[in-house]
Amino acid sequence: CLCLAAVLLVLSAAACNTIPKSTKEEKATALTIDGFSVPYEQLRYFICNYMDSVSGGDPAYWTEETAAAAEESIYAESYAALKSEYAVLSLCREYGIDVNGKAISELVDVYMQDIIEEFGDTKTYSESLAEHHLTHSAYSFFTRVDACSEELYYKLLNDDIIENDDTVIEAYVR
């Protein structure tokens, strides 16, 4: 009886530390950018956040008229944001950077673990993601893109494809 109680305690603790997986609907391809399948969960993230930005987070703002007026710009901004994310992956592919390689994957894994630890537990982490219209999978993807962007930058810099000259940087900043 004590063994059964111990097993149930371990299983319930493990369930509390489980990050919800994306649903089939969230993983479904919403569109394709440069040959990459973009899942619905990523598109939803941008659309919902742009909607919150337009409405100030007030659901009462949305009427049939305001939704119709904002729909085109919200979709256009969401698509542009996704194109920027996937442009990084396209450039990585072009310059031979393995976006799913060991180095980037380890970096993302460590970062994601640190973030979850900052929240204290996976339940609080998952709730925060949901408040921001994110899933763990989408957040991990955006984190991977950030890591790839940095890797790409240093590759282009080291290969002298982009300049690292103070005068160039100063001219750019002005």
PDB file of C-alpha atoms in Angstrom:
ATOM      1  CA  CYS A   1       0.000   0.000   0.000  1.00  0.00           C
ATOM      2  CA  LEU A   2       2.896   2.364   0.796  1.00  0.00           C
ATOM      3  CA  CYS A   3       4.516   1.466  -2.545  1.00  0.00           C
ATOM      4  CA  LEU A   4       1.338   2.336  -4.416  1.00  0.00           C
ATOM      5  CA  ALA A   5       1.093   5.657  -2.563  1.00  0.00           C
ATOM      6  CA  ALA A   6       4.721   6.451  -3.395  1.00  0.00           C
ATOM      7  CA  VAL A   7       4.163   5.643  -7.082  1.00  0.00           C
ATOM      8  CA  LEU A   8       1.040   7.843  -7.184  1.00  0.00           C
ATOM      9  CA  LEU A   9       2.928  10.675  -5.478  1.00  0.00           C
ATOM     10  CA  VAL A  10       5.764  10.465  -8.013  1.00  0.00           C
ATOM     11  CA  LEU A  11       3.331  10.311 -10.937  1.00  0.00           C
ATOM     12  CA  SER A  12       1.332  13.307  -9.683  1.00  0.00           C
ATOM     13  CA  ALA A  13       4.526  15.319  -9.155  1.00  0.00           C
ATOM     14  CA  ALA A  14       5.670  14.433 -12.675  1.00  0.00           C
ATOM     15  CA  ALA A  15       2.304  15.510 -14.072  1.00  0.00           C
ATOM     16  CA  CYS A  16       2.675  18.907 -12.358  1.00  0.00           C
ATOM     17  CA  ASN A  17       6.060  19.350 -14.014  1.00  0.00           C
ATOM     18  CA  THR A  18       4.858  18.516 -17.495  1.00  0.00           C
ATOM     19  CA  ILE A  19       4.665  21.281 -20.064  1.00  0.00           C
ATOM     20  CA  PRO A  20       1.509  20.936 -22.151  1.00  0.00           C
ATOM     21  CA  LYS A  21       2.226  19.878 -25.704  1.00  0.00           C
ATOM     22  CA  SER A  22       0.799  21.780 -28.645  1.00  0.00           C
ATOM     23  CA  THR A  23      -2.430  20.379 -29.986  1.00  0.00           C
ATOM     24  CA  LYS A  24      -2.802  18.980 -33.468  1.00  0.00           C
ATOM     25  CA  GLU A  25      -4.644  22.169 -34.447  1.00  0.00           C
ATOM     26  CA  GLU A  26      -1.858  24.380 -33.091  1.00  0.00           C
ATOM     27  CA  LYS A  27       0.731  22.390 -35.037  1.00  0.00           C
ATOM     28  CA  ALA A  28      -1.291  22.442 -38.275  1.00  0.00           C
ATOM     29  CA  THR A  29       0.318  24.363 -41.122  1.00  0.00           C
ATOM     30  CA  ALA A  30      -1.280  27.792 -41.424  1.00  0.00           C
ATOM     31  CA  LEU A  31       0.889  29.005 -44.291  1.00  0.00           C
ATOM     32  CA  THR A  32       4.196  28.410 -46.002  1.00  0.00           C
ATOM     33  CA  ILE A  33       7.088  30.870 -46.132  1.00  0.00           C
ATOM     34  CA  ASP A  34      10.121  30.143 -48.313  1.00  0.00           C
ATOM     35  CA  GLY A  35       9.396  26.428 -48.196  1.00  0.00           C
ATOM     36  CA  PHE A  36       8.933  26.368 -44.400  1.00  0.00           C
ATOM     37  CA  SER A  37       5.614  25.212 -42.973  1.00  0.00           C
ATOM     38  CA  VAL A  38       4.426  27.786 -40.464  1.00  0.00           C
ATOM     39  CA  PRO A  39       2.243  26.278 -37.747  1.00  0.00           C
ATOM     40  CA  TYR A  40      -0.970  27.951 -36.669  1.00  0.00           C
ATOM     41  CA  GLU A  41       0.394  28.523 -33.138  1.00  0.00           C
ATOM     42  CA  GLN A  42       3.034  30.926 -34.496  1.00  0.00           C
ATOM     43  CA  LEU A  43       0.571  32.843 -36.654  1.00  0.00           C
ATOM     44  CA  ARG A  44      -1.890  33.025 -33.745  1.00  0.00           C
ATOM     45  CA  TYR A  45       0.815  34.492 -31.503  1.00  0.00           C
ATOM     46  CA  PHE A  46       1.377  37.465 -33.797  1.00  0.00           C
ATOM     47  CA  ILE A  47      -2.285  37.993 -34.671  1.00  0.00           C
ATOM     48  CA  CYS A  48      -3.420  37.943 -31.037  1.00  0.00           C
ATOM     49  CA  ASN A  49      -0.631  40.245 -29.905  1.00  0.00           C
ATOM     50  CA  TYR A  50      -1.298  42.721 -32.714  1.00  0.00           C
ATOM     51  CA  MET A  51      -4.986  42.596 -31.821  1.00  0.00           C
ATOM     52  CA  ASP A  52      -4.108  43.314 -28.184  1.00  0.00           C
ATOM     53  CA  SER A  53      -1.915  46.184 -29.327  1.00  0.00           C
ATOM     54  CA  VAL A  54      -4.696  47.729 -31.410  1.00  0.00           C
ATOM     55  CA  SER A  55      -7.362  47.250 -28.735  1.00  0.00           C
ATOM     56  CA  GLY A  56      -5.195  48.052 -25.739  1.00  0.00           C
ATOM     57  CA  GLY A  57      -6.073  44.581 -24.487  1.00  0.00           C
ATOM     58  CA  ASP A  58      -9.752  45.472 -24.179  1.00  0.00           C
ATOM     59  CA  PRO A  59     -11.941  42.743 -25.715  1.00  0.00           C
ATOM     60  CA  ALA A  60     -14.884  45.182 -25.723  1.00  0.00           C
ATOM     61  CA  TYR A  61     -13.024  47.236 -28.345  1.00  0.00           C
ATOM     62  CA  TRP A  62     -13.767  44.625 -30.984  1.00  0.00           C
ATOM     63  CA  THR A  63     -16.979  45.172 -32.831  1.00  0.00           C
ATOM     64  CA  GLU A  64     -17.821  44.030 -36.304  1.00  0.00           C
ATOM     65  CA  GLU A  65     -16.717  47.428 -37.633  1.00  0.00           C
ATOM     66  CA  THR A  66     -13.412  47.683 -35.711  1.00  0.00           C
ATOM     67  CA  ALA A  67     -12.535  44.098 -36.579  1.00  0.00           C
ATOM     68  CA  ALA A  68     -13.216  44.676 -40.272  1.00  0.00           C
ATOM     69  CA  ALA A  69     -11.163  47.894 -40.258  1.00  0.00           C
ATOM     70  CA  ALA A  70      -8.180  46.314 -38.528  1.00  0.00           C
ATOM     71  CA  GLU A  71      -8.230  42.842 -40.092  1.00  0.00           C
ATOM     72  CA  GLU A  72      -6.082  43.563 -43.139  1.00  0.00           C
ATOM     73  CA  SER A  73      -3.371  45.437 -41.242  1.00  0.00           C
ATOM     74  CA  ILE A  74      -3.243  42.855 -38.446  1.00  0.00           C
ATOM     75  CA  TYR A  75      -2.789  40.021 -40.935  1.00  0.00           C
ATOM     76  CA  ALA A  76      -0.238  42.041 -42.918  1.00  0.00           C
ATOM     77  CA  GLU A  77       1.808  42.845 -39.795  1.00  0.00           C
ATOM     78  CA  SER A  78       1.591  39.239 -38.600  1.00  0.00           C
ATOM     79  CA  TYR A  79       2.738  37.929 -41.956  1.00  0.00           C
ATOM     80  CA  ALA A  80       5.607  40.453 -42.077  1.00  0.00           C
ATOM     81  CA  ALA A  81       6.737  39.412 -38.590  1.00  0.00           C
ATOM     82  CA  LEU A  82       6.669  35.746 -39.553  1.00  0.00           C
ATOM     83  CA  LYS A  83       8.571  36.494 -42.770  1.00  0.00           C
ATOM     84  CA  SER A  84      11.289  38.117 -40.663  1.00  0.00           C
ATOM     85  CA  GLU A  85      11.533  35.053 -38.422  1.00  0.00           C
ATOM     86  CA  TYR A  86      11.740  32.673 -41.354  1.00  0.00           C
ATOM     87  CA  ALA A  87      14.162  34.928 -43.256  1.00  0.00           C
ATOM     88  CA  VAL A  88      16.694  34.145 -40.540  1.00  0.00           C
ATOM     89  CA  LEU A  89      16.191  30.426 -41.128  1.00  0.00           C
ATOM     90  CA  SER A  90      16.483  30.902 -44.886  1.00  0.00           C
ATOM     91  CA  LEU A  91      19.748  32.779 -44.488  1.00  0.00           C
ATOM     92  CA  CYS A  92      21.050  30.136 -42.091  1.00  0.00           C
ATOM     93  CA  ARG A  93      20.254  27.501 -44.695  1.00  0.00           C
ATOM     94  CA  GLU A  94      22.021  29.587 -47.350  1.00  0.00           C
ATOM     95  CA  TYR A  95      25.159  30.009 -45.212  1.00  0.00           C
ATOM     96  CA  GLY A  96      25.336  26.416 -43.983  1.00  0.00           C
ATOM     97  CA  ILE A  97      24.176  26.947 -40.409  1.00  0.00           C
ATOM     98  CA  ASP A  98      22.314  23.915 -39.058  1.00  0.00           C
ATOM     99  CA  VAL A  99      19.387  25.448 -37.181  1.00  0.00           C
ATOM    100  CA  ASN A 100      18.684  22.089 -35.543  1.00  0.00           C
ATOM    101  CA  GLY A 101      22.350  21.337 -34.878  1.00  0.00           C
ATOM    102  CA  LYS A 102      23.736  20.319 -31.524  1.00  0.00           C
ATOM    103  CA  ALA A 103      25.237  23.707 -30.561  1.00  0.00           C
ATOM    104  CA  ILE A 104      22.075  25.714 -31.204  1.00  0.00           C
ATOM    105  CA  SER A 105      19.834  23.026 -29.714  1.00  0.00           C
ATOM    106  CA  GLU A 106      21.902  22.911 -26.513  1.00  0.00           C
ATOM    107  CA  LEU A 107      21.810  26.701 -26.247  1.00  0.00           C
ATOM    108  CA  VAL A 108      18.026  26.742 -26.669  1.00  0.00           C
ATOM    109  CA  ASP A 109      17.548  23.863 -24.209  1.00  0.00           C
ATOM    110  CA  VAL A 110      19.597  25.613 -21.518  1.00  0.00           C
ATOM    111  CA  TYR A 111      17.788  28.903 -22.094  1.00  0.00           C
ATOM    112  CA  MET A 112      14.360  27.265 -21.953  1.00  0.00           C
ATOM    113  CA  GLN A 113      15.257  25.404 -18.752  1.00  0.00           C
ATOM    114  CA  ASP A 114      16.491  28.661 -17.185  1.00  0.00           C
ATOM    115  CA  ILE A 115      13.243  30.413 -18.124  1.00  0.00           C
ATOM    116  CA  ILE A 116      11.119  27.650 -16.620  1.00  0.00           C
ATOM    117  CA  GLU A 117      13.210  27.765 -13.434  1.00  0.00           C
ATOM    118  CA  GLU A 118      12.697  31.537 -13.247  1.00  0.00           C
ATOM    119  CA  PHE A 119       8.949  30.910 -13.135  1.00  0.00           C
ATOM    120  CA  GLY A 120       9.434  28.390 -10.355  1.00  0.00           C
ATOM    121  CA  ASP A 121       7.411  25.610 -11.949  1.00  0.00           C
ATOM    122  CA  THR A 122       6.056  24.499 -15.291  1.00  0.00           C
ATOM    123  CA  LYS A 123       2.467  25.366 -14.358  1.00  0.00           C
ATOM    124  CA  THR A 124       3.306  29.052 -13.794  1.00  0.00           C
ATOM    125  CA  TYR A 125       5.477  29.051 -16.924  1.00  0.00           C
ATOM    126  CA  SER A 126       2.673  27.538 -19.020  1.00  0.00           C
ATOM    127  CA  GLU A 127       0.126  30.002 -17.639  1.00  0.00           C
ATOM    128  CA  SER A 128       2.396  32.911 -18.544  1.00  0.00           C
ATOM    129  CA  LEU A 129       2.814  31.567 -22.064  1.00  0.00           C
ATOM    130  CA  ALA A 130      -0.950  31.262 -22.461  1.00  0.00           C
ATOM    131  CA  GLU A 131      -1.424  34.863 -21.254  1.00  0.00           C
ATOM    132  CA  HIS A 132       0.880  35.945 -24.077  1.00  0.00           C
ATOM    133  CA  HIS A 133      -0.806  33.728 -26.690  1.00  0.00           C
ATOM    134  CA  LEU A 134       2.161  31.356 -26.794  1.00  0.00           C
ATOM    135  CA  THR A 135       2.762  27.654 -26.545  1.00  0.00           C
ATOM    136  CA  HIS A 136       6.000  26.131 -25.330  1.00  0.00           C
ATOM    137  CA  SER A 137       6.664  24.935 -28.854  1.00  0.00           C
ATOM    138  CA  ALA A 138       6.197  28.392 -30.384  1.00  0.00           C
ATOM    139  CA  TYR A 139       8.298  30.044 -27.676  1.00  0.00           C
ATOM    140  CA  SER A 140      11.039  27.475 -28.198  1.00  0.00           C
ATOM    141  CA  PHE A 141      10.907  28.151 -31.939  1.00  0.00           C
ATOM    142  CA  PHE A 142      11.262  31.918 -31.484  1.00  0.00           C
ATOM    143  CA  THR A 143      14.111  31.309 -29.049  1.00  0.00           C
ATOM    144  CA  ARG A 144      15.797  29.078 -31.643  1.00  0.00           C
ATOM    145  CA  VAL A 145      15.424  31.792 -34.284  1.00  0.00           C
ATOM    146  CA  ASP A 146      17.076  34.286 -31.921  1.00  0.00           C
ATOM    147  CA  ALA A 147      19.976  31.895 -31.349  1.00  0.00           C
ATOM    148  CA  CYS A 148      20.255  31.298 -35.104  1.00  0.00           C
ATOM    149  CA  SER A 149      20.211  35.035 -35.765  1.00  0.00           C
ATOM    150  CA  GLU A 150      23.164  35.523 -33.459  1.00  0.00           C
ATOM    151  CA  GLU A 151      25.033  32.588 -35.009  1.00  0.00           C
ATOM    152  CA  LEU A 152      24.312  33.974 -38.473  1.00  0.00           C
ATOM    153  CA  TYR A 153      25.547  37.425 -37.503  1.00  0.00           C
ATOM    154  CA  TYR A 154      28.882  36.094 -36.266  1.00  0.00           C
ATOM    155  CA  LYS A 155      29.298  33.866 -39.300  1.00  0.00           C
ATOM    156  CA  LEU A 156      28.687  36.778 -41.669  1.00  0.00           C
ATOM    157  CA  LEU A 157      31.019  38.946 -39.623  1.00  0.00           C
ATOM    158  CA  ASN A 158      33.810  36.354 -39.498  1.00  0.00           C
ATOM    159  CA  ASP A 159      33.473  35.595 -43.206  1.00  0.00           C
ATOM    160  CA  ASP A 160      33.752  39.333 -43.985  1.00  0.00           C
ATOM    161  CA  ILE A 161      30.320  39.360 -45.566  1.00  0.00           C
ATOM    162  CA  ILE A 162      29.318  42.219 -43.320  1.00  0.00           C
ATOM    163  CA  GLU A 163      31.710  44.860 -42.093  1.00  0.00           C
ATOM    164  CA  ASN A 164      32.745  45.367 -38.512  1.00  0.00           C
ATOM    165  CA  ASP A 165      34.271  48.774 -38.913  1.00  0.00           C
ATOM    166  CA  ASP A 166      33.557  51.573 -36.443  1.00  0.00           C
ATOM    167  CA  THR A 167      32.936  54.073 -39.254  1.00  0.00           C
ATOM    168  CA  VAL A 168      30.377  51.773 -40.872  1.00  0.00           C
ATOM    169  CA  ILE A 169      28.645  51.243 -37.543  1.00  0.00           C
ATOM    170  CA  GLU A 170      28.669  54.965 -36.742  1.00  0.00           C
ATOM    171  CA  ALA A 171      27.215  55.799 -40.175  1.00  0.00           C
ATOM    172  CA  TYR A 172      24.495  53.173 -39.684  1.00  0.00           C
ATOM    173  CA  VAL A 173      23.561  54.472 -36.236  1.00  0.00           C
ATOM    174  CA  ARG A 174      23.225  58.062 -37.476  1.00  0.00           C
TER     175      ARG A 174
END
